[in-house]
Every structure is written in C-alpha cells, then in structure tokens.
mmCIF file of C-alpha atoms in Angstrom:
data_model
loop_
_atom_site.group_PDB
_atom_site.id
_atom_site.type_symbol
_atom_site.label_atom_id
_atom_site.label_comp_id
_atom_site.label_asym_id
_atom_site.label_seq_id
_atom_site.Cartn_x
_atom_site.Cartn_y
_atom_site.Cartn_z
ATOM 1 C CA MET A 238 -23.437 0.877 -11.808
ATOM 2 C CA ASN A 239 -22.590 -0.134 -8.228
ATOM 3 C CA ILE A 240 -19.014 -1.299 -7.721
ATOM 4 C CA LEU A 241 -17.880 -2.753 -4.407
ATOM 5 C CA VAL A 242 -14.148 -2.417 -3.906
ATOM 6 C CA ILE A 243 -12.372 -4.796 -1.545
ATOM 7 C CA ASN A 244 -8.793 -4.035 -0.585
ATOM 8 C CA SER A 245 -7.510 -6.846 1.627
ATOM 9 C CA GLY A 246 -4.166 -5.763 3.064
ATOM 10 C CA SER A 247 -1.728 -7.584 5.292
ATOM 11 C CA SER A 248 -3.581 -6.579 8.481
ATOM 12 C CA SER A 249 -6.583 -4.647 7.222
ATOM 13 C CA ILE A 250 -9.558 -4.593 4.872
ATOM 14 C CA LYS A 251 -10.603 -1.357 3.230
ATOM 15 C CA PHE A 252 -13.898 -1.290 1.386
ATOM 16 C CA GLN A 253 -15.972 1.212 -0.535
ATOM 17 C CA LEU A 254 -19.227 0.987 -2.435
ATOM 18 C CA ILE A 255 -19.043 3.427 -5.338
ATOM 19 C CA GLU A 256 -21.575 4.322 -8.006
ATOM 20 C CA MET A 257 -19.868 4.663 -11.370
ATOM 21 C CA PRO A 258 -19.297 6.585 -13.535
ATOM 22 C CA SER A 259 -20.407 9.420 -11.214
ATOM 23 C CA GLU A 260 -17.787 8.287 -8.640
ATOM 24 C CA THR A 261 -20.408 8.757 -5.921
ATOM 25 C CA LEU A 262 -19.346 7.167 -2.641
ATOM 26 C CA ILE A 263 -22.248 5.242 -1.113
ATOM 27 C CA CYS A 264 -20.428 3.806 1.886
ATOM 28 C CA SER A 265 -16.911 3.137 3.079
ATOM 29 C CA GLY A 266 -15.133 1.412 5.889
ATOM 30 C CA LEU A 267 -11.987 -0.079 7.288
ATOM 31 C CA VAL A 268 -11.190 -3.129 9.343
ATOM 32 C CA GLU A 269 -7.890 -2.598 11.177
ATOM 33 C CA ARG A 270 -5.606 -4.750 13.327
ATOM 34 C CA ILE A 271 -6.952 -8.040 12.021
ATOM 35 C CA GLY A 272 -5.759 -10.918 14.189
ATOM 36 C CA GLN A 273 -5.677 -8.817 17.344
ATOM 37 C CA LYS A 274 -8.129 -8.679 20.219
ATOM 38 C CA ASP A 275 -8.689 -4.947 19.761
ATOM 39 C CA ALA A 276 -9.438 -4.950 16.039
ATOM 40 C CA ILE A 277 -11.283 -1.861 14.827
ATOM 41 C CA LEU A 278 -14.258 -1.942 12.446
ATOM 42 C CA ASN A 279 -15.294 1.371 10.882
ATOM 43 C CA TYR A 280 -18.397 1.770 8.719
ATOM 44 C CA LYS A 281 -19.658 5.050 7.291
ATOM 45 C CA THR A 282 -22.582 6.152 5.133
ATOM 46 C CA ASP A 283 -24.306 9.520 4.782
ATOM 47 C CA ARG A 284 -26.527 8.464 7.701
ATOM 48 C CA VAL A 285 -24.274 6.626 10.134
ATOM 49 C CA ASP A 286 -20.668 6.586 11.268
ATOM 50 C CA ILE A 287 -19.909 3.492 13.347
ATOM 51 C CA LYS A 288 -16.742 2.368 15.094
ATOM 52 C CA GLN A 289 -16.592 -1.007 16.803
ATOM 53 C CA ILE A 290 -13.717 -2.587 18.686
ATOM 54 C CA GLU A 291 -13.826 -6.369 18.796
ATOM 55 C CA GLN A 292 -11.733 -9.440 18.129
ATOM 56 C CA ILE A 293 -11.478 -10.291 14.437
ATOM 57 C CA GLU A 294 -9.571 -13.500 13.908
ATOM 58 C CA ASN A 295 -8.796 -13.358 10.206
ATOM 59 C CA HIS A 296 -9.737 -11.829 6.863
ATOM 60 C CA THR A 297 -12.660 -14.197 6.312
ATOM 61 C CA ASP A 298 -14.173 -13.083 9.601
ATOM 62 C CA GLY A 299 -13.534 -9.440 8.697
ATOM 63 C CA LEU A 300 -15.089 -9.684 5.238
ATOM 64 C CA GLN A 301 -18.184 -11.430 6.583
ATOM 65 C CA LYS A 302 -18.688 -8.567 9.055
ATOM 66 C CA VAL A 303 -18.392 -6.058 6.211
ATOM 67 C CA VAL A 304 -21.063 -7.833 4.167
ATOM 68 C CA ASP A 305 -23.343 -8.080 7.217
ATOM 69 C CA LEU A 306 -23.149 -4.290 7.575
ATOM 70 C CA LEU A 307 -23.900 -3.680 3.900
ATOM 71 C CA LEU A 308 -27.041 -5.838 4.152
ATOM 72 C CA ASP A 309 -28.146 -4.700 7.621
ATOM 73 C CA LEU A 310 -31.866 -3.804 7.668
ATOM 74 C CA GLU A 311 -31.296 -0.569 9.618
ATOM 75 C CA ILE A 312 -27.904 0.762 8.577
ATOM 76 C CA GLY A 313 -27.188 -1.157 5.380
ATOM 77 C CA VAL A 314 -27.065 0.365 1.896
ATOM 78 C CA ILE A 315 -28.260 -2.547 -0.239
ATOM 79 C CA LYS A 316 -31.273 -4.824 0.064
ATOM 80 C CA ASN A 317 -29.727 -7.820 -1.640
ATOM 81 C CA THR A 318 -26.432 -8.831 -3.158
ATOM 82 C CA ASN A 319 -27.729 -8.476 -6.732
ATOM 83 C CA GLU A 320 -27.446 -4.695 -6.353
ATOM 84 C CA ILE A 321 -23.656 -5.101 -6.610
ATOM 85 C CA GLU A 322 -22.732 -5.473 -10.279
ATOM 86 C CA ILE A 323 -18.947 -5.550 -10.063
ATOM 87 C CA ILE A 324 -16.519 -6.263 -7.262
ATOM 88 C CA GLY A 325 -13.055 -4.834 -7.769
ATOM 89 C CA HIS A 326 -10.236 -6.496 -5.842
ATOM 90 C CA ARG A 327 -6.774 -5.202 -5.145
ATOM 91 C CA VAL A 328 -4.255 -7.948 -5.881
ATOM 92 C CA VAL A 329 -0.670 -7.279 -4.910
ATOM 93 C CA HIS A 330 1.388 -9.590 -7.116
ATOM 94 C CA GLY A 331 0.558 -10.371 -10.720
ATOM 95 C CA GLY A 332 4.037 -11.381 -11.826
ATOM 96 C CA ASN A 333 4.453 -11.028 -15.580
ATOM 97 C CA SER A 334 1.049 -12.624 -16.171
ATOM 98 C CA PHE A 335 -0.990 -9.466 -15.621
ATOM 99 C CA SER A 336 -0.180 -5.960 -16.750
ATOM 100 C CA ASN A 337 -3.796 -4.780 -16.835
ATOM 101 C CA THR A 338 -7.036 -5.129 -14.909
ATOM 102 C CA THR A 339 -8.700 -8.461 -15.674
ATOM 103 C CA LEU A 340 -11.907 -10.362 -15.017
ATOM 104 C CA ILE A 341 -11.356 -13.125 -12.487
ATOM 105 C CA THR A 342 -11.619 -16.716 -13.654
ATOM 106 C CA ASP A 343 -10.467 -19.985 -12.115
ATOM 107 C CA ALA A 344 -7.233 -19.660 -14.100
ATOM 108 C CA VAL A 345 -6.674 -16.134 -12.766
ATOM 109 C CA LYS A 346 -7.227 -17.367 -9.209
ATOM 110 C CA GLN A 347 -4.659 -20.104 -9.765
ATOM 111 C CA ASP A 348 -2.124 -17.520 -10.904
ATOM 112 C CA ILE A 349 -2.854 -15.316 -7.892
ATOM 113 C CA LYS A 350 -2.324 -18.346 -5.677
ATOM 114 C CA LYS A 351 0.892 -19.214 -7.525
ATOM 115 C CA PHE A 352 2.306 -15.771 -6.797
ATOM 116 C CA GLY A 353 1.360 -16.113 -3.130
ATOM 117 C CA SER A 354 4.874 -17.253 -2.240
ATOM 118 C CA LEU A 355 6.167 -13.933 -3.602
ATOM 119 C CA ALA A 356 3.704 -11.842 -1.585
ATOM 120 C CA PRO A 357 2.909 -14.062 1.417
ATOM 121 C CA LEU A 358 1.319 -11.291 3.495
ATOM 122 C CA HIS A 359 -0.925 -10.154 0.665
ATOM 123 C CA ASN A 360 -1.833 -12.489 -2.192
ATOM 124 C CA PRO A 361 -3.350 -15.160 0.093
ATOM 125 C CA ASN A 362 -5.494 -12.451 1.717
ATOM 126 C CA ASN A 363 -6.372 -10.983 -1.689
ATOM 127 C CA LEU A 364 -7.412 -14.424 -2.910
ATOM 128 C CA GLU A 365 -9.404 -15.043 0.251
ATOM 129 C CA GLY A 366 -11.299 -11.817 -0.392
ATOM 130 C CA ILE A 367 -12.092 -12.986 -3.919
ATOM 131 C CA VAL A 368 -13.314 -16.411 -2.804
ATOM 132 C CA VAL A 369 -15.525 -14.984 -0.052
ATOM 133 C CA ALA A 370 -16.899 -12.323 -2.423
ATOM 134 C CA GLU A 371 -17.773 -14.983 -5.009
ATOM 135 C CA GLN A 372 -19.722 -16.873 -2.371
ATOM 136 C CA LEU A 373 -21.525 -13.836 -0.987
ATOM 137 C CA PHE A 374 -22.120 -12.093 -4.328
ATOM 138 C CA PRO A 375 -22.612 -14.975 -6.799
ATOM 139 C CA ASN A 376 -24.088 -12.816 -9.584
ATOM 140 C CA ALA A 377 -21.498 -10.047 -9.508
ATOM 141 C CA LYS A 378 -18.548 -9.907 -11.878
ATOM 142 C CA GLN A 379 -15.187 -10.021 -10.100
ATOM 143 C CA ALA A 380 -12.260 -7.932 -11.381
ATOM 144 C CA ALA A 381 -8.637 -7.942 -10.225
ATOM 145 C CA VAL A 382 -6.544 -4.772 -10.256
ATOM 146 C CA PHE A 383 -2.839 -5.472 -9.795
ATOM 147 C CA ASP A 384 -0.365 -3.456 -7.758
ATOM 148 C CA THR A 385 2.421 -4.479 -10.102
ATOM 149 C CA ALA A 386 0.887 -2.926 -13.243
ATOM 150 C CA PHE A 387 2.156 0.644 -12.633
ATOM 151 C CA PHE A 388 5.736 -0.573 -12.770
ATOM 152 C CA GLN A 389 5.693 -1.997 -16.274
ATOM 153 C CA THR A 390 7.604 1.138 -17.334
ATOM 154 C CA LEU A 391 10.666 0.380 -15.179
ATOM 155 C CA PRO A 392 13.758 0.303 -17.432
ATOM 156 C CA ASN A 393 15.920 -2.818 -17.496
ATOM 157 C CA LYS A 394 18.681 -1.092 -15.549
ATOM 158 C CA ALA A 395 16.234 -0.617 -12.670
ATOM 159 C CA LYS A 396 14.261 -3.857 -12.781
ATOM 160 C CA ARG A 397 17.040 -6.403 -13.377
ATOM 161 C CA TYR A 398 19.086 -8.041 -10.613
ATOM 162 C CA ALA A 399 22.791 -8.769 -11.024
ATOM 163 C CA ILE A 400 22.258 -12.536 -11.081
ATOM 164 C CA PRO A 401 22.638 -15.041 -13.944
ATOM 165 C CA LYS A 402 20.411 -13.840 -16.791
ATOM 166 C CA ALA A 403 18.765 -17.260 -17.124
ATOM 167 C CA LEU A 404 16.949 -16.559 -13.857
ATOM 168 C CA TYR A 405 15.443 -13.493 -15.495
ATOM 169 C CA ASN A 406 14.749 -15.056 -18.887
ATOM 170 C CA GLU A 407 13.400 -18.375 -17.644
ATOM 171 C CA GLU A 408 12.123 -17.681 -14.112
ATOM 172 C CA GLN A 409 11.192 -13.980 -14.433
ATOM 173 C CA ILE A 410 13.118 -12.998 -11.320
ATOM 174 C CA GLN A 411 13.083 -9.203 -11.456
ATOM 175 C CA VAL A 412 11.774 -6.093 -9.724
ATOM 176 C CA TYR A 413 7.983 -6.052 -9.968
ATOM 177 C CA GLY A 414 7.043 -3.242 -7.604
ATOM 178 C CA PHE A 415 4.044 -2.911 -5.307
ATOM 179 C CA HIS A 416 1.499 -0.397 -3.972
ATOM 180 C CA GLY A 417 1.215 0.555 -7.641
ATOM 181 C CA ILE A 418 -2.477 1.437 -7.411
ATOM 182 C CA SER A 419 -1.678 4.008 -4.726
ATOM 183 C CA HIS A 420 1.425 5.342 -6.469
ATOM 184 C CA LYS A 421 -0.509 5.751 -9.724
ATOM 185 C CA TYR A 422 -3.396 7.537 -8.020
ATOM 186 C CA VAL A 423 -1.277 10.083 -6.118
ATOM 187 C CA THR A 424 1.021 10.603 -9.104
ATOM 188 C CA GLU A 425 -1.922 11.690 -11.245
ATOM 189 C CA LYS A 426 -3.222 13.924 -8.439
ATOM 190 C CA ALA A 427 0.233 15.473 -7.954
ATOM 191 C CA LEU A 428 0.692 16.182 -11.661
ATOM 192 C CA ASP A 429 -2.734 17.812 -11.814
ATOM 193 C CA TYR A 430 -1.850 19.937 -8.769
ATOM 194 C CA LEU A 431 1.660 20.939 -9.860
ATOM 195 C CA LYS A 432 0.712 21.867 -13.452
ATOM 196 C CA LEU A 433 4.228 21.109 -14.742
ATOM 197 C CA LYS A 434 4.967 20.314 -18.382
ATOM 198 C CA THR A 435 7.759 17.977 -17.285
ATOM 199 C CA SER A 436 8.105 16.542 -13.802
ATOM 200 C CA LYS A 437 10.368 14.585 -11.502
ATOM 201 C CA ILE A 438 8.630 13.479 -8.325
ATOM 202 C CA ILE A 439 9.037 10.887 -5.588
ATOM 203 C CA THR A 440 5.913 9.279 -4.200
ATOM 204 C CA ILE A 441 6.266 7.931 -0.649
ATOM 205 C CA HIS A 442 3.631 5.392 0.406
ATOM 206 C CA LEU A 443 3.868 4.792 4.155
ATOM 207 C CA GLY A 444 1.537 2.363 5.887
ATOM 208 C CA ASN A 445 1.998 -1.061 7.440
ATOM 209 C CA GLY A 446 3.729 -1.715 4.133
ATOM 210 C CA CYS A 447 5.978 1.036 2.771
ATOM 211 C CA SER A 448 7.445 1.897 -0.609
ATOM 212 C CA MET A 449 8.821 4.734 -2.716
ATOM 213 C CA THR A 450 8.707 5.378 -6.448
ATOM 214 C CA ALA A 451 10.717 7.678 -8.694
ATOM 215 C CA VAL A 452 8.352 9.073 -11.330
ATOM 216 C CA VAL A 453 9.385 11.023 -14.427
ATOM 217 C CA ASP A 454 6.589 12.650 -16.422
ATOM 218 C CA GLY A 455 4.037 10.325 -14.848
ATOM 219 C CA LYS A 456 5.924 7.087 -15.498
ATOM 220 C CA SER A 457 7.700 5.031 -12.844
ATOM 221 C CA ILE A 458 11.428 4.623 -13.450
ATOM 222 C CA ASP A 459 12.505 3.091 -10.114
ATOM 223 C CA HIS A 460 10.872 1.606 -7.044
ATOM 224 C CA SER A 461 11.968 0.480 -3.589
ATOM 225 C CA LEU A 462 10.171 -2.881 -3.462
ATOM 226 C CA GLY A 463 11.361 -5.693 -5.696
ATOM 227 C CA PHE A 464 10.639 -9.320 -6.538
ATOM 228 C CA THR A 465 8.472 -9.456 -3.418
ATOM 229 C CA PRO A 466 7.094 -6.674 -1.178
ATOM 230 C CA SER A 467 9.771 -7.309 1.444
ATOM 231 C CA ASN A 468 12.794 -5.121 0.739
ATOM 232 C CA GLY A 469 13.328 -1.380 0.681
ATOM 233 C CA LEU A 470 11.994 0.698 3.580
ATOM 234 C CA ILE A 471 11.456 -0.474 7.149
ATOM 235 C CA MET A 472 7.831 -1.598 7.474
ATOM 236 C CA GLY A 473 5.421 -2.650 10.193
ATOM 237 C CA THR A 474 6.622 -6.252 10.402
ATOM 238 C CA ARG A 475 8.984 -6.514 7.412
ATOM 239 C CA SER A 476 12.692 -5.817 7.666
ATOM 240 C CA GLY A 477 13.172 -3.955 4.414
ATOM 241 C CA ASP A 478 16.682 -3.980 2.950
ATOM 242 C CA ILE A 479 18.937 -6.544 4.603
ATOM 243 C CA ASP A 480 22.234 -8.251 3.800
ATOM 244 C CA HIS A 481 21.208 -11.565 2.212
ATOM 245 C CA ALA A 482 24.124 -13.277 3.955
ATOM 246 C CA ILE A 483 22.185 -12.878 7.213
ATOM 247 C CA VAL A 484 19.775 -15.504 5.889
ATOM 248 C CA PHE A 485 22.608 -17.996 5.465
ATOM 249 C CA TYR A 486 23.967 -17.135 8.916
ATOM 250 C CA LEU A 487 20.571 -17.751 10.501
ATOM 251 C CA VAL A 488 20.286 -21.116 8.745
ATOM 252 C CA HIS A 489 23.840 -22.450 8.963
ATOM 253 C CA SER A 490 25.036 -20.947 12.249
ATOM 254 C CA LEU A 491 21.874 -20.502 14.318
ATOM 255 C CA GLY A 492 19.900 -23.516 13.099
ATOM 256 C CA TYR A 493 16.891 -21.699 11.621
ATOM 257 C CA ASP A 494 14.941 -23.478 8.911
ATOM 258 C CA LEU A 495 13.862 -21.463 5.873
ATOM 259 C CA ASP A 496 10.226 -21.195 6.954
ATOM 260 C CA LYS A 497 11.346 -19.713 10.253
ATOM 261 C CA VAL A 498 13.601 -17.235 8.464
ATOM 262 C CA ASN A 499 10.729 -16.202 6.208
ATOM 263 C CA THR A 500 8.453 -15.705 9.205
ATOM 264 C CA LEU A 501 11.131 -13.727 11.009
ATOM 265 C CA LEU A 502 11.782 -11.336 8.127
ATOM 266 C CA THR A 503 8.169 -10.805 7.052
ATOM 267 C CA LYS A 504 6.138 -11.055 10.254
ATOM 268 C CA GLU A 505 8.511 -10.474 13.186
ATOM 269 C CA SER A 506 10.881 -7.766 11.974
ATOM 270 C CA GLY A 507 10.528 -4.134 10.934
ATOM 271 C CA MET A 508 9.097 -1.793 13.555
ATOM 272 C CA LEU A 509 7.662 -4.784 15.446
ATOM 273 C CA GLY A 510 11.075 -6.400 15.759
ATOM 274 C CA LEU A 511 12.697 -3.140 16.846
ATOM 275 C CA THR A 512 10.070 -2.097 19.388
ATOM 276 C CA GLY A 513 7.534 -4.826 20.090
ATOM 277 C CA TYR A 514 4.866 -2.697 18.372
ATOM 278 C CA SER A 515 3.816 -2.777 14.716
ATOM 279 C CA ASP A 516 1.377 0.148 14.768
ATOM 280 C CA LEU A 517 3.162 3.492 14.379
ATOM 281 C CA ARG A 518 0.623 5.228 16.593
ATOM 282 C CA ASP A 519 1.686 3.019 19.489
ATOM 283 C CA ILE A 520 5.370 3.552 18.675
ATOM 284 C CA GLU A 521 5.029 7.341 18.573
ATOM 285 C CA ALA A 522 3.178 7.301 21.889
ATOM 286 C CA GLN A 523 5.860 5.136 23.503
ATOM 287 C CA ALA A 524 8.631 7.334 22.097
ATOM 288 C CA ALA A 525 6.937 10.407 23.563
ATOM 289 C CA ASN A 526 7.026 8.655 26.937
ATOM 290 C CA GLY A 527 10.775 8.105 26.654
ATOM 291 C CA ASN A 528 10.987 4.587 25.181
ATOM 292 C CA GLU A 529 14.490 4.528 23.666
ATOM 293 C CA ASP A 530 13.774 1.548 21.390
ATOM 294 C CA CYS A 531 10.853 3.423 19.864
ATOM 295 C CA LYS A 532 12.890 6.594 19.448
ATOM 296 C CA LEU A 533 15.594 4.657 17.609
ATOM 297 C CA ALA A 534 13.060 2.864 15.408
ATOM 298 C CA LEU A 535 11.519 6.168 14.317
ATOM 299 C CA ALA A 536 14.953 7.564 13.532
ATOM 300 C CA MET A 537 15.880 4.461 11.530
ATOM 301 C CA ASN A 538 12.592 4.583 9.648
ATOM 302 C CA ALA A 539 13.095 8.195 8.585
ATOM 303 C CA TYR A 540 16.786 7.660 7.802
ATOM 304 C CA LYS A 541 16.007 4.930 5.291
ATOM 305 C CA ILE A 542 13.411 7.144 3.553
ATOM 306 C CA LYS A 543 15.935 9.987 3.334
ATOM 307 C CA LYS A 544 18.475 7.664 1.694
ATOM 308 C CA TYR A 545 15.974 6.673 -0.984
ATOM 309 C CA ILE A 546 15.122 10.326 -1.631
ATOM 310 C CA GLY A 547 18.801 10.943 -2.286
ATOM 311 C CA ALA A 548 19.118 7.909 -4.543
ATOM 312 C CA TYR A 549 16.037 8.740 -6.610
ATOM 313 C CA THR A 550 16.990 12.397 -6.947
ATOM 314 C CA ALA A 551 20.261 11.182 -8.452
ATOM 315 C CA ALA A 552 18.463 8.672 -10.697
ATOM 316 C CA MET A 553 16.166 11.387 -12.069
ATOM 317 C CA ASN A 554 18.847 14.117 -12.070
ATOM 318 C CA GLY A 555 16.463 16.431 -10.281
ATOM 319 C CA LEU A 556 13.465 16.695 -8.006
ATOM 320 C CA ASP A 557 10.350 18.835 -8.295
ATOM 321 C CA ALA A 558 8.274 17.382 -5.473
ATOM 322 C CA ILE A 559 7.939 14.636 -2.913
ATOM 323 C CA VAL A 560 4.534 13.210 -2.061
ATOM 324 C CA PHE A 561 3.581 11.630 1.274
ATOM 325 C CA THR A 562 0.601 9.299 1.207
ATOM 326 C CA ALA A 563 -1.150 6.327 2.892
ATOM 327 C CA GLY A 564 -1.976 5.927 6.590
ATOM 328 C CA ILE A 565 1.361 7.014 8.036
ATOM 329 C CA GLY A 566 2.348 9.378 5.252
ATOM 330 C CA GLU A 567 -0.934 11.263 5.492
ATOM 331 C CA ASN A 568 -1.314 11.310 9.273
ATOM 332 C CA SER A 569 2.095 11.277 10.945
ATOM 333 C CA SER A 570 3.477 14.794 11.119
ATOM 334 C CA LEU A 571 6.320 13.338 13.208
ATOM 335 C CA ILE A 572 7.542 11.007 10.445
ATOM 336 C CA ARG A 573 7.196 13.722 7.809
ATOM 337 C CA GLY A 574 9.189 16.065 10.012
ATOM 338 C CA LEU A 575 11.957 13.530 10.619
ATOM 339 C CA VAL A 576 12.199 12.729 6.908
ATOM 340 C CA CYS A 577 12.431 16.368 5.838
ATOM 341 C CA GLU A 578 14.848 17.392 8.582
ATOM 342 C CA ASP A 579 18.306 18.478 7.344
ATOM 343 C CA MET A 580 17.366 18.016 3.692
ATOM 344 C CA ASP A 581 17.949 21.606 2.564
ATOM 345 C CA TYR A 582 20.699 20.480 0.154
ATOM 346 C CA PHE A 583 17.888 18.859 -1.860
ATOM 347 C CA GLY A 584 15.796 21.996 -1.640
ATOM 348 C CA ILE A 585 13.443 20.334 0.844
ATOM 349 C CA ASN A 586 12.297 22.818 3.488
ATOM 350 C CA LEU A 587 9.331 21.869 5.637
ATOM 351 C CA ASP A 588 6.994 24.405 7.232
ATOM 352 C CA PRO A 589 6.328 22.991 10.753
ATOM 353 C CA ASN A 590 3.027 24.817 11.114
ATOM 354 C CA LYS A 591 1.678 23.542 7.802
ATOM 355 C CA ASN A 592 2.954 20.066 8.654
ATOM 356 C CA ASP A 593 0.861 19.969 11.829
ATOM 357 C CA ILE A 594 -2.398 20.746 10.013
ATOM 358 C CA ARG A 595 -4.636 17.706 9.576
ATOM 359 C CA SER A 596 -6.768 17.638 6.455
ATOM 360 C CA LYS A 597 -8.306 15.208 4.003
ATOM 361 C CA ALA A 598 -7.496 17.523 1.104
ATOM 362 C CA ILE A 599 -4.316 17.751 -0.945
ATOM 363 C CA ARG A 600 -2.007 20.121 0.887
ATOM 364 C CA GLU A 601 1.413 21.674 0.430
ATOM 365 C CA ILE A 602 3.545 21.688 3.585
ATOM 366 C CA ASN A 603 6.796 23.242 2.384
ATOM 367 C CA THR A 604 7.982 26.777 3.078
ATOM 368 C CA LYS A 605 7.436 29.452 0.441
ATOM 369 C CA THR A 606 11.163 29.423 -0.375
ATOM 370 C CA SER A 607 11.470 25.628 -0.656
ATOM 371 C CA LYS A 608 12.806 24.616 -4.061
ATOM 372 C CA THR A 609 11.168 21.196 -3.772
ATOM 373 C CA ARG A 610 7.437 21.039 -3.176
ATOM 374 C CA ILE A 611 6.307 18.807 -0.312
ATOM 375 C CA LEU A 612 2.803 17.453 -0.822
ATOM 376 C CA VAL A 613 0.493 15.364 1.336
ATOM 377 C CA ILE A 614 -2.024 13.627 -0.911
ATOM 378 C CA PRO A 615 -4.607 11.249 0.567
ATOM 379 C CA THR A 616 -4.531 8.088 -1.480
ATOM 380 C CA ASN A 617 -7.719 6.475 -2.690
ATOM 381 C CA GLU A 618 -6.825 3.049 -3.969
ATOM 382 C CA GLU A 619 -10.477 2.063 -3.834
ATOM 383 C CA LEU A 620 -11.566 4.802 -6.242
ATOM 384 C CA GLU A 621 -8.687 3.922 -8.574
ATOM 385 C CA ILE A 622 -9.764 0.260 -8.487
ATOM 386 C CA ALA A 623 -13.392 1.221 -9.176
ATOM 387 C CA LYS A 624 -12.341 3.368 -12.148
ATOM 388 C CA GLN A 625 -10.259 0.577 -13.641
ATOM 389 C CA ALA A 626 -12.964 -2.056 -13.057
ATOM 390 C CA PHE A 627 -15.566 0.193 -14.679
ATOM 391 C CA GLU A 628 -13.311 0.868 -17.669
ATOM 392 C CA LEU A 629 -12.721 -2.866 -18.068
ATOM 393 C CA LEU A 630 -16.406 -3.555 -18.595
ATOM 394 C CA ASN A 631 -17.210 -0.413 -20.572
#
C-alpha cells in the first residue's frame, strides 16, 4: 500500500512516499523557506537527488511542484495519481475534537479550519495541503494525524490554566501541546535505545517551531507549548513565553490593534525579531562573523531551553536522558553545546568531539561519566504519520 505523507509546516513542506507495511521509502523531499525568493526544493529517490533554488510563493505553489515531481516522466515514481491509496496529513491543532488519527471528511475540515485561529501558522497550511491533495488525488483516502494527540496524558495540574474554570469547562481553554508526532516518535526510539524499565526523559524538538516535553515511562506529563503553539521556547518567528501585560501595553499605550499584535508575536518576533534572520543557519553564520545581536539571540535561545530542563527535571523528580531532535536539534552542534554548557549539576556532561559528529543515526553525545544520557535522534514524523494512517485503515 502506497502512502503519501504531506507535512505542511509554517515555512516548509516535507513529503515522503512510503510503501506500507514494509516501511519502504520510495521517495522523499523538502520544500524550505516558502515565501522567500531563495526557497529550496529537495527531491530524492534511489535514482536521483535534486536540489532546486527558486521562488515559491506559498504552500499551494509548493505542493503543486511536489506533485509535478512525483508524476514526472523521467524522474517521477508514479505513473498516475491512482497509485497513491492513502494520503496522511500532519495537522497541528485538533482541540478536544480529535485524540486519534481520523479519515478526513467535510466536517473534519471544518473543525481543522475552526482551530486555525489557535494555530495560525499551521492549521491553515495543513488544511491547504488537504484541499490541494483532494484535488490532485481524487481517489485516495485522506487521513489526518494530529500533533495534539500525544498530550492527552497530561495531568490536570499541567494542562489547566489558573483562570476561571468556566473557560476550561465551557470553552476548553487548556494546554493542548504540539509537535506531538515528533515527540512520540523520538520517545519510542529513545526508550528502545535506553532499554530502561522505568524512564524519565526530556524530548527537545528544535526547528522553526520549538517545544519540549517531559516524558515519564513513555507518557507525556508536561509540555512547553500550550493553548496555541506560541509560548514556551524562543522560535524562528514566535516570541515564546512573554508577559501577557505586554499585549495590553501594545494596544492601550502604543496604539496597536489586536491583529497587529498577533502578527508581531507570531510572525515578527523570536529569532527574526532579535536578529533580522529567522533561519538559524544564517544566525550562526552572522554570530561567527561577530554580529552581537545574533550572539545574544543564540544565548537567549539556549538559556530558555536550559530553564525548561531544570523545570521538567523537578517535575519528574529525576532525569535519565535528554533528546535533541528536528532540524536544529539534529544539526546544530552549537545550540546543543550552549544548552549543555554548565549543566553538570543535572548530570549533563557533553562530549565536544561526539557533539561535532554529523550522522543520520541515533547517537549518544555525552561523556562516559555523564549521569544523564544526551541523545540526538533524527525525527521522522512522516514515517509516524504513515504508520498511523496505515493502522487506521487496517
């Protein structure tokens, strides 16, 4: 059974065509920097490995280019769209409506749209991917896999806000959590690697969006993102944790309207607001050339991660391992080094030589005497989505 997985992120589209249940990867690719003039389109099969740099205006444009490659007479992997039986979509926010993978109907699409205001950088793009896929693959079943599902195990003390309880009971305002597909995937990989009967680990997902999860015996018990994927760590364009009174100051004292505040905090803040760059590769390069704003932004980024490690270690009353994953977590030895610096009180001791090794395999980068294991585990949200979509229909 061929399953096409579409993962439409805030500024990217990841895709994989996977044969299930063998989990055989037929092709994969990534569209990066959507909306910029130097967007990058990667496409890889066992025969070709292509990288194109071109302007890609939006997610619709990006998805159309992906489908064109899949069907290309010379480098494509399918002859017609009927060869795709299921399309699995990552959907960021499912609210309380979805705790499991589900087949997509008009009602499901309406719910995804409804939750768009809670995940404005994601749900609209997720929904756009679904709509385009329905048009391009009319005979394929469409399945939605929700980022929020992994966090159904959060206890009330972690998921409730200290606001009038009617807002929880009647409006479902609570912590939902995000990047759950990634956190679930690397958690299972970490537990298999560590071989512990009981475990307390922290998974650290660092990309354009960033989040951390405290996981006890494979179940999430706390998470850095909340009602929307906007708080917590400093992200590419999102501020992360911020005093909510700043919103009122912007509105009442500086004359901002609420739409402008929302744009500021979700699209103009974070690393972009601090440095003028949203891509960490650019920020690291600028910092190496002496850019003080970029140096400070990197320090702030790592500092916030360290604070959450401390908080989650306290919440779990222990720590067996931390796991770095996603684009930044897997590839930035600089960020990993800054995070693990001066953390020996927590038993976190990084081996600089191991940290500098680049690999696509699971690797351990702590010293031999480190009490806490430090793992780098490449995430594979697409494979996790394919597995859940396949299980749904079988």
